[in-house]
Amino acid sequence: INTVFGNGRIIINESIPAVINVSSAFGSAHFPDGTMISFGDHTYFTKAYKAGEPFISVKASVVFGQLNIDEAR
């Protein structure tokens, strides 16, 4: 998932095991746990993630934009 010069939103279900790897440059990425990055990389794990068990992998990048990762309600 790429966000360039715009806004993006990823809605996740915390009951589904997932790992979200985000890279940001001159942008901002906001995570459900309150973490925010503007430069660099961050990996977010859903509450259902357990090492060694199957999971969904998401790779995202944000450049000159904003990406919000929110929990489904």
Coordinates of N, CA and C in Angstrom, one line a residue:
I1 N 0.9 -1.2 0.0 CA 0.0 0.0 0.0 C 0.9 1.2 0.0
N2 N 0.7 2.1 -1.0 CA 1.6 3.3 -1.1 C 0.7 4.5 -1.0
T3 N 1.1 5.5 -0.2 CA 0.5 6.8 0.0 C 1.5 7.8 -0.4
V4 N 1.3 8.5 -1.5 CA 2.2 9.6 -2.0 C 1.4 10.8 -2.2
F5 N 1.8 11.9 -1.6 CA 1.1 13.2 -1.8 C -0.4 13.1 -1.5
G6 N -0.8 12.4 -0.5 CA -2.2 12.3 -0.2 C -2.4 11.7 1.2
N7 N -3.6 11.2 1.4 CA -4.0 10.6 2.7 C -4.5 9.2 2.4
G8 N -4.1 8.3 3.3 CA -4.6 6.9 3.2 C -5.0 6.4 4.5
R9 N -5.9 5.4 4.5 CA -6.4 4.8 5.7 C -6.5 3.3 5.6
I10 N -5.9 2.6 6.6 CA -6.0 1.1 6.6 C -6.9 0.8 7.9
I11 N -7.9 0.0 7.7 CA -8.8 -0.4 8.8 C -8.5 -1.9 9.1
I12 N -8.1 -2.1 10.3 CA -7.7 -3.5 10.7 C -8.6 -4.1 11.7
N13 N -8.7 -5.4 11.7 CA -9.5 -6.1 12.8 C -8.5 -6.7 13.7
E14 N -8.5 -6.2 14.9 CA -7.5 -6.7 15.9 C -7.6 -8.2 16.2
S15 N -8.7 -8.8 15.9 CA -8.8 -10.2 16.1 C -8.2 -11.1 15.1
I16 N -7.7 -10.5 14.0 CA -7.0 -11.2 12.9 C -5.5 -11.0 13.1
P17 N -4.8 -12.0 13.1 CA -3.3 -11.9 13.2 C -2.7 -11.2 12.0
A18 N -2.0 -10.1 12.3 CA -1.4 -9.3 11.2 C -0.2 -8.6 11.6
V19 N 0.7 -8.4 10.7 CA 1.9 -7.6 10.9 C 1.9 -6.5 9.8
I20 N 2.0 -5.2 10.2 CA 2.0 -4.1 9.3 C 3.3 -3.4 9.4
N21 N 4.1 -3.5 8.3 CA 5.4 -2.8 8.2 C 5.2 -1.5 7.4
V22 N 5.6 -0.4 8.1 CA 5.4 0.9 7.4 C 6.7 1.6 7.4
S23 N 6.9 2.2 6.2 CA 8.1 3.1 6.0 C 7.6 4.5 5.6
S24 N 8.2 5.5 6.3 CA 7.8 6.9 6.0 C 8.9 7.8 5.7
A25 N 8.7 8.7 4.8 CA 9.7 9.7 4.4 C 9.0 11.0 4.1
F26 N 9.2 12.0 4.9 CA 8.5 13.3 4.7 C 7.0 13.2 4.8
G27 N 6.6 12.2 5.6 CA 5.1 12.0 5.7 C 4.8 11.6 7.2
S28 N 3.7 11.1 7.5 CA 3.4 10.7 8.8 C 2.5 9.4 8.8
A29 N 2.7 8.5 9.7 CA 1.9 7.3 9.8 C 1.5 7.2 11.3
H30 N 0.2 7.0 11.5 CA -0.3 6.9 12.8 C -0.9 5.5 13.0
F31 N -0.6 4.9 14.2 CA -0.9 3.5 14.5 C -2.0 3.5 15.7
P32 N -2.7 2.4 15.8 CA -3.8 2.3 16.8 C -3.2 2.4 18.3
D33 N -1.9 2.1 18.5 CA -1.4 2.1 19.8 C -0.9 3.5 20.2
G34 N -1.1 4.5 19.3 CA -0.7 5.9 19.5 C 0.7 6.2 19.0
T35 N 1.4 5.3 18.4 CA 2.7 5.5 17.8 C 2.5 6.3 16.5
M36 N 3.5 7.3 16.3 CA 3.4 8.1 15.1 C 4.9 8.2 14.6
I37 N 5.1 8.0 13.3 CA 6.4 8.1 12.7 C 6.3 9.1 11.5
S38 N 7.4 9.9 11.3 CA 7.5 10.8 10.2 C 8.6 10.3 9.3
F39 N 9.7 9.8 9.8 CA 10.8 9.3 9.1 C 11.2 7.9 9.6
G40 N 11.5 7.0 8.7 CA 12.0 5.7 9.2 C 10.9 4.6 9.0
D41 N 11.1 3.5 9.8 CA 10.3 2.3 9.7 C 9.7 2.0 11.0
H42 N 8.5 1.4 11.0 CA 7.9 0.9 12.2 C 7.1 -0.4 11.9
T43 N 7.1 -1.3 12.8 CA 6.3 -2.5 12.6 C 5.2 -2.6 13.7
Y44 N 4.0 -2.8 13.2 CA 2.9 -2.9 14.2 C 2.3 -4.3 14.1
F45 N 2.1 -4.9 15.3 CA 1.5 -6.2 15.4 C 0.1 -6.1 16.0
T46 N -0.9 -6.8 15.4 CA -2.2 -6.7 16.0 C -2.2 -7.6 17.3
K47 N -3.2 -7.4 18.1 CA -3.3 -8.1 19.4 C -3.4 -9.6 19.2
A48 N -3.9 -10.0 18.1 CA -4.1 -11.5 17.8 C -2.8 -12.1 17.3
Y49 N -1.8 -11.4 16.9 CA -0.6 -11.9 16.4 C 0.1 -12.8 17.4
K50 N 0.6 -14.0 17.0 CA 1.4 -14.8 17.8 C 2.5 -15.4 17.0
A51 N 3.8 -15.2 17.5 CA 4.9 -15.7 16.7 C 4.8 -17.2 16.4
G52 N 5.2 -17.5 15.2 CA 5.1 -18.9 14.8 C 3.8 -19.4 14.2
E53 N 2.8 -18.5 14.3 CA 1.5 -18.9 13.8 C 1.2 -18.1 12.5
P54 N 0.3 -18.5 11.6 CA 0.0 -17.8 10.4 C -0.5 -16.4 10.7
F55 N -0.2 -15.5 9.8 CA -0.6 -14.1 9.9 C -0.7 -13.4 8.6
I56 N -1.4 -12.3 8.5 CA -1.4 -11.5 7.3 C -0.3 -10.5 7.4
S57 N 0.5 -10.3 6.3 CA 1.5 -9.3 6.2 C 1.2 -8.2 5.3
V58 N 1.3 -7.0 5.8 CA 1.0 -5.8 5.0 C 2.2 -4.9 5.0
K59 N 2.6 -4.5 3.8 CA 3.7 -3.5 3.7 C 3.2 -2.2 3.1
A60 N 3.5 -1.1 3.8 CA 3.0 0.2 3.4 C 4.1 1.2 3.4
S61 N 3.9 2.2 2.6 CA 4.9 3.3 2.6 C 4.1 4.6 2.5
V62 N 4.6 5.7 3.1 CA 4.0 7.0 3.0 C 5.1 8.0 2.7
V63 N 4.9 8.8 1.6 CA 5.8 9.8 1.2 C 5.1 11.1 1.0
F64 N 5.4 12.2 1.7 CA 4.8 13.5 1.6 C 3.3 13.4 1.7
G65 N 2.8 12.5 2.7 CA 1.4 12.4 2.9 C 1.2 11.9 4.3
Q66 N 0.0 11.3 4.5 CA -0.4 10.8 5.8 C -1.1 9.5 5.7
L67 N -0.8 8.5 6.5 CA -1.4 7.2 6.5 C -1.9 6.9 8.0
N68 N -3.2 6.6 8.1 CA -3.7 6.3 9.4 C -4.1 4.8 9.4
I69 N -3.7 4.1 10.4 CA -4.1 2.7 10.6 C -5.0 2.7 11.8
D70 N -6.2 2.3 11.6 CA -7.3 2.3 12.6 C -7.8 0.9 12.8
E71 N -8.3 0.8 14.1 CA -9.0 -0.5 14.4 C -10.5 -0.4 13.9
A72 N -11.0 -1.5 13.4 CA -12.4 -1.6 13.0 C -13.3 -1.5 14.2
R73 N -14.4 -0.9 14.1 CA -15.3 -0.7 15.3 C -16.5 -1.5 15.1

